[in-house]
Amino acid sequence: MEKKNIDWANLSFGYMPTDYRYVSKFKDGKWDDGELITDPNVVMSECAGVLQYSQSCFEGLKAYTTEKGQIVIFRPDLNASRMADSAARLEMPVFPEEKFIDAVVRTVRANAAWVPPFGTGATFYIRPYMFGWSPVIGVKPADEYQFRVFGTPVGPYFKDGVKPIVVRISDYDRAAPHGTGHVKAGLNYAMSLHAIVEAHDQGFAENIYLDPATRTKIEETGGANILFVKGNKLVTPKSPSILPSITRRSLLYVAEHYLGMEVEEREVLFSEVGDFEEIGLCGTAAVIAPIGKINDHGREICVPSGMEEMGPKLKKLRDTLTDIQACNIEAPEGWIRVIE
Ligand SMILES: *Cc1c(COP(=O)(O)O)cnc(C)c1O
């Protein structure tokens, strides 16, 4: 298979339509067989459930080319089950988990020419998503849905090496105490856009959200979970309104089983943040992005690992997980699915 003629190393994190996408439709109470199609456009009613009442959820994962030239994906079973949870919370029909994985595999295989070659730093970002498709005007769930998967090549998250970021404590809330913070709903992102634009205007890379009920505990950012390091311990906040990041769950396992660290999932008070030596954000896009400073309404909390580079513990964690994803070191059973 001949690769597309793309300047892989200089790609940004942007959308580029590729050759094939997968679509399956839910109608009369059941999902059809699903197929690969070439048209990148979705045609729907002006009154579609997603357009009127934002009934949609999504996932994000990546395909990587290994040194041996194989294309692999990382823990797609966890994306499948998380999407099932999102769908259930939004009164959408669950797309069967085995079919989800099959749809992702078929989409990547059909677009293999778009999967960046080994060594470019680029990856193939995969976006499964689902939305209410049939017309809805009185408030209720749609009757018909589409589940789709497309992929697009994306550049390395850190083009010029990993640099610590400065974040602010947000006055906005990301999730309500018994709301939808724990599922990957498009609506969580819609309401975070104002906060992120404002943060960027003020020179901050991200917003850290505190728990909405008491504003005393750390939750996460708009699209990444948070990690704290102190000595040999890795700590991550526990809260029912945090999105269960697959990267975070994988990093906790790697810390404990590959690096011999102690791991702790617990409530993290904002007042104890100054006690930690390294702090980072984690998610599929960046794996880990180090935080250098947290700005709390003008008061700066400087993380001891500084503004020059990532701290040693988070760096080791990031390197180990990316080595597992690239198949340079052995992955735990079931983490890697070879596509071709
Ligand atoms: C997707 C997402 C993450 C990261 O999850 P990964 O599975 O690691 O990519 C973290 N927080 C929020 C709010 C998200 O939507």
Coordinates of C-alpha atoms and ligand atoms in Angstrom, one line a residue:
M1 CA 0.0 0.0 0.0
E2 CA 1.4 3.4 -1.0
K3 CA 1.1 6.1 1.6
K4 CA -0.4 9.5 0.7
N5 CA 2.0 12.2 -0.1
I6 CA 1.8 14.3 3.1
D7 CA 4.4 16.2 5.1
W8 CA 3.6 14.0 8.1
A9 CA 6.0 15.7 10.6
N10 CA 4.4 19.1 10.0
L11 CA 0.8 18.2 10.3
S12 CA -1.2 20.0 13.0
F13 CA -4.1 18.7 15.0
G14 CA -6.7 19.4 12.4
Y15 CA -9.3 17.6 10.3
M16 CA -8.5 16.3 6.8
P17 CA -11.1 14.2 5.1
T18 CA -9.7 10.7 4.3
D19 CA -11.0 8.1 1.8
Y20 CA -13.5 6.1 3.9
R21 CA -15.7 6.5 6.9
Y22 CA -18.0 4.0 8.6
V23 CA -21.7 4.6 9.1
S24 CA -24.4 2.5 10.8
K25 CA -28.0 3.6 11.2
F26 CA -30.4 2.9 14.0
K27 CA -34.0 2.7 12.9
D28 CA -37.1 0.8 14.0
G29 CA -35.4 -0.2 17.2
K30 CA -32.3 -1.8 15.7
W31 CA -28.9 -1.1 14.2
D32 CA -28.3 -2.0 10.5
D33 CA -25.2 -3.9 9.4
G34 CA -23.1 -0.8 8.9
E35 CA -20.8 0.0 5.9
L36 CA -17.8 2.0 4.7
I37 CA -18.7 5.0 2.5
T38 CA -16.8 7.7 0.8
D39 CA -19.0 10.8 1.2
P40 CA -17.7 12.9 4.1
N41 CA -21.0 14.9 4.4
V42 CA -23.9 14.0 6.7
V43 CA -27.3 14.9 5.4
M44 CA -30.1 15.3 7.9
S45 CA -33.3 17.0 8.8
E46 CA -33.2 20.6 9.9
C47 CA -35.0 19.3 13.0
A48 CA -32.6 16.4 13.8
G49 CA -32.3 15.7 17.5
V50 CA -28.6 16.6 17.5
L51 CA -29.3 20.0 16.0
Q52 CA -32.1 20.9 18.3
Y53 CA -31.2 19.3 21.6
S54 CA -27.6 18.3 21.2
Q55 CA -28.1 14.6 21.6
S56 CA -24.6 13.5 20.7
C57 CA -21.5 11.7 22.2
F58 CA -18.1 10.8 20.9
E59 CA -14.9 9.0 21.4
G60 CA -11.2 9.6 20.5
L61 CA -8.4 7.2 20.0
K62 CA -5.3 6.8 17.8
A63 CA -3.7 4.3 15.4
Y64 CA 0.1 4.1 15.5
T65 CA 2.6 2.6 13.1
T66 CA 5.2 0.5 14.9
E67 CA 8.8 0.2 14.0
K68 CA 8.0 -3.2 12.3
G69 CA 5.5 -1.4 10.1
Q70 CA 2.4 -2.8 11.8
I71 CA -0.7 -0.5 12.4
V72 CA -2.0 -0.9 15.9
I73 CA -4.7 0.7 18.1
F74 CA -4.7 1.1 21.8
R75 CA -7.4 -0.4 24.1
P76 CA -10.4 0.2 21.8
D77 CA -12.5 -1.9 24.1
L78 CA -12.4 0.8 26.7
N79 CA -13.6 3.4 24.2
A80 CA -16.4 1.0 23.2
S81 CA -17.6 0.6 26.8
R82 CA -17.2 4.3 27.6
M83 CA -19.3 5.2 24.6
A84 CA -21.9 2.7 25.7
D85 CA -22.1 4.5 29.1
S86 CA -22.3 7.9 27.3
A87 CA -25.1 6.6 25.1
A88 CA -27.1 5.2 28.0
R89 CA -26.8 8.5 29.9
L90 CA -28.1 10.5 26.9
E91 CA -31.0 8.1 26.2
M92 CA -29.4 6.9 22.9
P93 CA -29.3 3.3 21.8
V94 CA -26.0 1.6 22.7
F95 CA -23.9 0.6 19.8
P96 CA -22.7 -3.0 20.5
E97 CA -19.1 -3.0 21.8
E98 CA -17.8 -5.7 19.5
K99 CA -19.3 -3.9 16.5
F100 CA -17.7 -0.6 17.7
I101 CA -14.2 -2.2 17.6
D102 CA -15.0 -3.8 14.2
A103 CA -16.1 -0.4 12.9
V104 CA -12.8 1.2 14.1
V105 CA -10.7 -1.5 12.7
R106 CA -12.4 -1.4 9.3
T107 CA -12.1 2.4 9.1
V108 CA -8.4 2.4 9.9
R109 CA -7.8 -0.5 7.5
A110 CA -9.6 1.2 4.7
N111 CA -7.6 4.4 5.3
A112 CA -4.2 2.7 5.8
A113 CA -2.6 5.0 3.3
W114 CA -3.4 7.9 5.6
V115 CA -1.9 6.3 8.7
P116 CA 1.4 8.2 9.3
P117 CA 4.5 6.1 8.9
F118 CA 6.7 5.1 11.8
G119 CA 9.1 7.7 13.1
T120 CA 7.2 10.8 11.9
G121 CA 5.8 11.6 15.3
A122 CA 2.3 11.8 13.6
T123 CA -0.6 9.5 14.3
F124 CA -4.0 8.6 12.9
Y125 CA -6.7 10.1 15.1
I126 CA -9.9 8.1 15.1
R127 CA -13.3 9.7 15.9
P128 CA -16.3 7.5 16.6
Y129 CA -19.4 9.4 17.3
M130 CA -23.2 9.1 17.5
F131 CA -26.1 11.5 17.2
G132 CA -29.8 11.8 17.2
W133 CA -30.7 11.9 13.5
S134 CA -34.5 11.9 13.2
P135 CA -36.6 15.1 13.7
V136 CA -37.4 16.0 17.3
I137 CA -39.4 19.2 18.2
G138 CA -41.1 18.2 21.5
V139 CA -38.3 17.5 24.0
K140 CA -37.6 13.8 23.9
P141 CA -34.9 11.4 22.6
A142 CA -34.8 10.9 18.8
D143 CA -36.1 7.7 17.3
E144 CA -33.3 7.3 14.8
Y145 CA -29.5 7.6 15.2
Q146 CA -26.3 7.4 13.3
F147 CA -23.1 5.9 14.6
R148 CA -20.1 6.9 12.6
V149 CA -16.3 6.6 12.6
F150 CA -13.8 8.7 10.6
G151 CA -10.1 9.2 10.9
T152 CA -7.6 11.9 10.2
P153 CA -3.9 12.1 10.3
V154 CA -2.6 14.5 13.1
G155 CA 0.8 15.8 13.8
P156 CA 2.8 15.3 17.0
Y157 CA 1.2 17.1 19.9
F158 CA 4.5 18.8 21.0
K159 CA 6.3 19.8 17.8
D160 CA 9.3 21.5 19.5
G161 CA 9.7 19.2 22.5
V162 CA 7.5 19.0 25.5
K163 CA 7.1 22.3 27.3
P164 CA 5.3 22.9 30.6
I165 CA 2.1 24.9 30.3
V166 CA 0.5 27.6 32.5
V167 CA -3.1 27.0 33.5
R168 CA -5.7 28.9 35.4
I169 CA -8.3 28.0 38.0
S170 CA -11.6 28.5 36.3
D171 CA -14.6 30.4 37.7
Y172 CA -16.9 28.4 35.4
D173 CA -18.0 24.9 36.1
R174 CA -17.5 22.0 33.6
A175 CA -19.9 19.6 35.2
A176 CA -22.8 19.6 37.7
P177 CA -22.7 17.3 40.7
H178 CA -25.1 14.8 39.2
G179 CA -24.8 15.9 35.6
T180 CA -22.9 14.5 32.6
G181 CA -19.3 15.2 33.5
H182 CA -18.5 11.5 33.6
V183 CA -19.7 10.8 30.0
K184 CA -18.2 12.0 26.7
A185 CA -21.1 14.2 25.6
G186 CA -20.6 16.9 23.0
L187 CA -22.6 19.2 25.3
N188 CA -19.8 19.2 27.9
Y189 CA -17.6 20.7 25.3
A190 CA -20.1 23.2 24.0
M191 CA -20.4 24.8 27.4
S192 CA -16.6 24.8 27.9
L193 CA -15.8 26.8 24.8
H194 CA -16.5 30.2 26.4
A195 CA -14.2 29.3 29.3
I196 CA -11.4 28.1 27.0
V197 CA -11.5 31.1 24.7
E198 CA -11.4 33.4 27.7
A199 CA -8.5 31.5 29.2
H200 CA -6.5 31.6 25.9
D201 CA -7.2 35.4 25.7
Q202 CA -5.7 35.8 29.1
G203 CA -2.6 33.7 28.1
F204 CA -3.5 30.4 29.8
A205 CA -3.3 27.0 28.0
E206 CA -6.2 25.4 29.9
N207 CA -8.8 25.8 32.7
I208 CA -8.6 23.7 35.8
Y209 CA -12.1 23.1 37.1
L210 CA -12.9 22.7 40.8
D211 CA -15.7 20.5 42.0
P212 CA -18.9 22.6 41.4
A213 CA -20.5 21.8 44.8
T214 CA -17.8 23.0 47.2
R215 CA -15.1 24.6 45.0
T216 CA -12.4 23.0 47.2
K217 CA -11.4 20.0 45.2
I218 CA -9.5 19.5 41.9
E219 CA -11.6 17.9 39.1
E220 CA -10.0 18.1 35.7
T221 CA -9.6 20.4 32.7
G222 CA -12.0 20.7 29.7
G223 CA -10.5 17.7 28.0
A224 CA -7.8 16.0 30.2
N225 CA -7.5 14.4 33.6
I226 CA -4.9 15.6 36.1
L227 CA -2.0 13.7 37.6
F228 CA 0.1 14.7 40.7
V229 CA 3.4 13.3 41.7
K230 CA 5.0 13.4 45.2
G231 CA 8.1 11.3 45.9
N232 CA 7.3 7.8 44.5
K233 CA 3.6 8.4 44.6
L234 CA 1.2 9.1 41.7
V235 CA -2.1 10.7 42.8
T236 CA -5.1 11.4 40.7
P237 CA -8.4 13.0 41.7
K238 CA -11.5 10.8 42.3
S239 CA -14.9 12.3 41.6
P240 CA -18.1 11.1 40.1
S241 CA -18.1 14.1 37.7
I242 CA -14.6 13.4 36.1
L243 CA -14.5 11.8 32.7
P244 CA -12.8 8.4 33.1
S245 CA -9.7 9.0 30.9
I246 CA -8.3 5.8 29.3
T247 CA -4.8 7.4 29.3
R248 CA -5.1 8.1 33.0
R249 CA -6.3 4.6 33.8
S250 CA -3.4 3.2 31.7
L251 CA -0.8 5.5 33.3
L252 CA -1.9 4.4 36.8
Y253 CA -1.4 0.8 35.8
V254 CA 2.0 1.5 34.2
A255 CA 3.1 3.5 37.3
E256 CA 2.3 0.6 39.6
H257 CA 3.2 -2.4 37.5
Y258 CA 6.1 -1.1 35.3
L259 CA 7.7 1.6 37.4
G260 CA 7.0 0.4 41.0
M261 CA 5.2 3.6 42.0
E262 CA 2.5 3.8 44.6
V263 CA -0.7 5.0 43.1
E264 CA -3.6 6.7 44.8
E265 CA -7.0 7.7 43.4
R266 CA -8.6 10.0 46.0
E267 CA -10.1 13.4 46.5
V268 CA -7.4 16.1 46.0
L269 CA -8.0 19.4 47.7
F270 CA -7.0 22.5 45.9
S271 CA -5.3 23.7 49.1
E272 CA -2.8 20.8 48.9
V273 CA -1.7 21.4 45.3
G274 CA 1.4 23.2 46.5
D275 CA 2.6 20.0 48.1
F276 CA 3.2 18.2 44.8
E277 CA 6.5 18.1 42.9
E278 CA 5.1 17.4 39.4
I279 CA 1.7 18.0 37.9
G280 CA 0.5 17.0 34.5
L281 CA -2.6 16.7 32.3
C282 CA -3.3 13.4 30.5
G283 CA -5.4 12.4 27.6
T284 CA -5.1 10.6 24.2
A285 CA -3.9 13.8 22.4
A286 CA -0.8 14.6 24.4
V287 CA -0.5 11.5 26.6
I288 CA 1.0 13.8 29.3
A289 CA 1.3 17.6 29.2
P290 CA 3.3 19.0 32.1
I291 CA 2.0 21.9 34.1
G292 CA 4.6 24.5 35.1
K293 CA 2.3 27.1 36.9
I294 CA -1.2 27.3 38.1
N295 CA -2.7 30.8 38.3
D296 CA -5.4 31.2 40.9
H297 CA -6.9 34.6 40.3
G298 CA -3.5 36.3 40.1
R299 CA -1.8 34.1 42.7
E300 CA 0.8 31.9 41.1
I301 CA 1.5 28.4 42.3
C302 CA 4.8 27.3 40.7
V303 CA 5.2 23.6 40.4
P304 CA 8.7 22.6 41.6
S305 CA 9.5 20.8 38.3
G306 CA 9.6 24.3 36.7
M307 CA 8.9 25.9 33.3
E308 CA 11.8 24.4 31.4
E309 CA 11.0 20.7 31.1
M310 CA 8.8 17.9 32.3
G311 CA 9.6 16.5 35.7
P312 CA 11.5 13.2 35.8
K313 CA 8.6 11.0 37.1
L314 CA 6.0 12.2 34.6
K315 CA 8.6 11.9 31.8
K316 CA 9.4 8.3 32.7
L317 CA 5.6 7.6 32.8
R318 CA 5.0 9.2 29.4
D319 CA 8.0 7.5 27.8
T320 CA 6.9 4.1 29.2
L321 CA 3.3 4.5 28.0
T322 CA 4.3 5.7 24.5
D323 CA 6.8 2.8 24.3
I324 CA 3.9 0.4 25.1
Q325 CA 1.7 2.1 22.5
A326 CA 4.5 1.9 19.9
C327 CA 5.1 -1.8 20.8
N328 CA 8.7 -1.0 21.8
I329 CA 8.1 -2.7 25.1
E330 CA 5.6 -5.4 25.9
A331 CA 2.1 -4.3 26.6
P332 CA -0.2 -5.8 29.3
E333 CA -2.5 -8.5 27.9
G334 CA -5.2 -7.1 25.6
W335 CA -3.9 -3.5 25.4
I336 CA -2.8 -3.5 21.8
R337 CA -4.9 -4.6 18.8
V338 CA -3.0 -5.2 15.6
I339 CA -4.9 -4.0 12.5
E340 CA -2.5 -5.1 9.8
Ligands
LIG1 C1 -11.8 12.5 26.4 C2 -11.5 13.3 27.7 C3 -10.4 13.0 28.5 C4 -9.3 12.1 28.1 O1 -9.7 10.8 27.9 P1 -8.7 9.8 27.2 O2 -9.5 8.5 27.1 O3 -7.5 9.6 28.0 O4 -8.4 10.4 25.8 C5 -10.4 13.7 29.7 N1 -11.3 14.6 30.1 C6 -12.4 14.8 29.3 C7 -13.4 15.8 29.8 C8 -12.5 14.2 28.1 O5 -13.6 14.5 27.4

